[in-house]
């Protein structure tokens, strides 16, 4: 399902709920060590999203490798590979691409439900909040506060592997096209330099499918 918001040359895998390790290769020792002290629910989603990632890598002809979370949960993907993973209640997904296709990937999934009270003010800018009402008039079936939050998560997941620096929710200003299913994120701090090009804006896609908000950015390689 996550493929709905990604280019066709990005390999994806998504599932509803958790997979048994018997359905794939299970966890590598380093992955198991990283999650050893977590509660069963967390271990299940951690395992499933890695099985999804390895399935996506297999589609690109790549062997399975450990995907151990580092600082801020970022994965050190194999050389020549970019990827992103996401999970929310009832859904897990991964996307993987060769570096010449995507210099960085960011995907996120959320339930198509309102954000908890107080969260919108923390994650958004005044102009973004002002635009939500107009978006809702165009697509009243969409919880636009959740789309905004999800898209900012995708922005951060794209940003962090390129910079290894934090990016606050208020350091990127987003605009959405309700009809086209696209969004743009204007970076309010100096953007990452990729192959000599300074990126000041990320563009992505959004969709609502089967009760989930999906957002993704594939920064061209």
PDB file of C-alpha atoms in Angstrom, residues 1-3 10-21 23-28 31 43-60 62-65 67 77 81-88 90-97 107:
ATOM      1  CA  UNK A   1       0.000   0.000   0.000  1.00  0.00           C
ATOM      2  CA  UNK A   2       2.884   2.392   0.666  1.00  0.00           C
ATOM      3  CA  UNK A   3       3.762   2.131  -3.035  1.00  0.00           C
ATOM      4  CA  UNK A  10      11.419   2.229  -5.243  1.00  0.00           C
ATOM      5  CA  UNK A  11      10.892  -1.291  -3.872  1.00  0.00           C
ATOM      6  CA  UNK A  12       8.291  -1.574  -1.121  1.00  0.00           C
ATOM      7  CA  UNK A  13       6.652  -4.042   1.210  1.00  0.00           C
ATOM      8  CA  UNK A  14       3.770  -3.406   3.576  1.00  0.00           C
ATOM      9  CA  UNK A  15       1.596  -5.563   5.824  1.00  0.00           C
ATOM     10  CA  UNK A  16      -1.376  -5.126   8.131  1.00  0.00           C
ATOM     11  CA  UNK A  17      -0.392  -6.347  11.573  1.00  0.00           C
ATOM     12  CA  UNK A  18       2.657  -8.384  12.507  1.00  0.00           C
ATOM     13  CA  UNK A  19       4.403 -11.262  10.743  1.00  0.00           C
ATOM     14  CA  UNK A  20       5.799 -14.361  12.360  1.00  0.00           C
ATOM     15  CA  UNK A  21       9.595 -14.654  12.057  1.00  0.00           C
ATOM     16  CA  UNK A  23       7.549 -15.992   7.439  1.00  0.00           C
ATOM     17  CA  UNK A  24      11.035 -14.577   6.787  1.00  0.00           C
ATOM     18  CA  UNK A  25      14.528 -14.751   8.185  1.00  0.00           C
ATOM     19  CA  UNK A  26      13.785 -13.476  11.699  1.00  0.00           C
ATOM     20  CA  UNK A  27      16.214 -11.125  13.393  1.00  0.00           C
ATOM     21  CA  UNK A  28      19.988 -11.020  13.152  1.00  0.00           C
ATOM     22  CA  UNK A  31      18.961  -6.647  15.862  1.00  0.00           C
ATOM     23  CA  UNK A  43       9.561  -6.530  19.532  1.00  0.00           C
ATOM     24  CA  UNK A  44       6.806  -7.695  17.173  1.00  0.00           C
ATOM     25  CA  UNK A  45       6.591  -4.436  15.230  1.00  0.00           C
ATOM     26  CA  UNK A  46      10.402  -4.104  15.186  1.00  0.00           C
ATOM     27  CA  UNK A  47      10.688  -7.602  13.704  1.00  0.00           C
ATOM     28  CA  UNK A  48       7.894  -7.169  11.190  1.00  0.00           C
ATOM     29  CA  UNK A  49       9.163  -3.907   9.756  1.00  0.00           C
ATOM     30  CA  UNK A  50      12.612  -5.480   9.255  1.00  0.00           C
ATOM     31  CA  UNK A  51      11.079  -8.458   7.498  1.00  0.00           C
ATOM     32  CA  UNK A  52       9.326  -5.934   5.248  1.00  0.00           C
ATOM     33  CA  UNK A  53      12.617  -4.149   4.571  1.00  0.00           C
ATOM     34  CA  UNK A  54      14.397  -7.384   3.689  1.00  0.00           C
ATOM     35  CA  UNK A  55      11.539  -8.349   1.368  1.00  0.00           C
ATOM     36  CA  UNK A  56      11.885  -4.983  -0.375  1.00  0.00           C
ATOM     37  CA  UNK A  57      15.662  -5.414  -0.636  1.00  0.00           C
ATOM     38  CA  UNK A  58      15.159  -8.856  -2.163  1.00  0.00           C
ATOM     39  CA  UNK A  59      13.050  -7.244  -4.887  1.00  0.00           C
ATOM     40  CA  UNK A  60      16.168  -5.235  -5.790  1.00  0.00           C
ATOM     41  CA  UNK A  62      20.008  -7.523  -2.463  1.00  0.00           C
ATOM     42  CA  UNK A  63      20.851 -10.044   0.269  1.00  0.00           C
ATOM     43  CA  UNK A  64      19.410  -9.723   3.786  1.00  0.00           C
ATOM     44  CA  UNK A  65      21.539  -7.720   6.222  1.00  0.00           C
ATOM     45  CA  UNK A  67      19.201  -3.270  10.097  1.00  0.00           C
ATOM     46  CA  UNK A  77      21.709   0.900   5.150  1.00  0.00           C
ATOM     47  CA  UNK A  81      21.139   1.705  -0.756  1.00  0.00           C
ATOM     48  CA  UNK A  82      18.676   4.128   0.800  1.00  0.00           C
ATOM     49  CA  UNK A  83      15.633   3.117   2.763  1.00  0.00           C
ATOM     50  CA  UNK A  84      12.963   4.034   5.256  1.00  0.00           C
ATOM     51  CA  UNK A  85      10.599   2.130   7.539  1.00  0.00           C
ATOM     52  CA  UNK A  86       7.381   2.996   9.354  1.00  0.00           C
ATOM     53  CA  UNK A  87       4.873   1.402  11.670  1.00  0.00           C
ATOM     54  CA  UNK A  88       1.653   2.442  13.342  1.00  0.00           C
ATOM     55  CA  UNK A  90      -2.255  -2.128  12.353  1.00  0.00           C
ATOM     56  CA  UNK A  91       0.257  -1.291   9.633  1.00  0.00           C
ATOM     57  CA  UNK A  92       3.994  -1.752   8.921  1.00  0.00           C
ATOM     58  CA  UNK A  93       5.922  -0.817   5.778  1.00  0.00           C
ATOM     59  CA  UNK A  94       9.387  -0.385   4.307  1.00  0.00           C
ATOM     60  CA  UNK A  95      10.760   1.245   1.159  1.00  0.00           C
ATOM     61  CA  UNK A  96      14.201   0.688  -0.359  1.00  0.00           C
ATOM     62  CA  UNK A  97      15.946   2.140  -3.412  1.00  0.00           C
ATOM     63  CA  UNK A 107       8.011   7.286   4.601  1.00  0.00           C
TER      64      UNK A 107
END
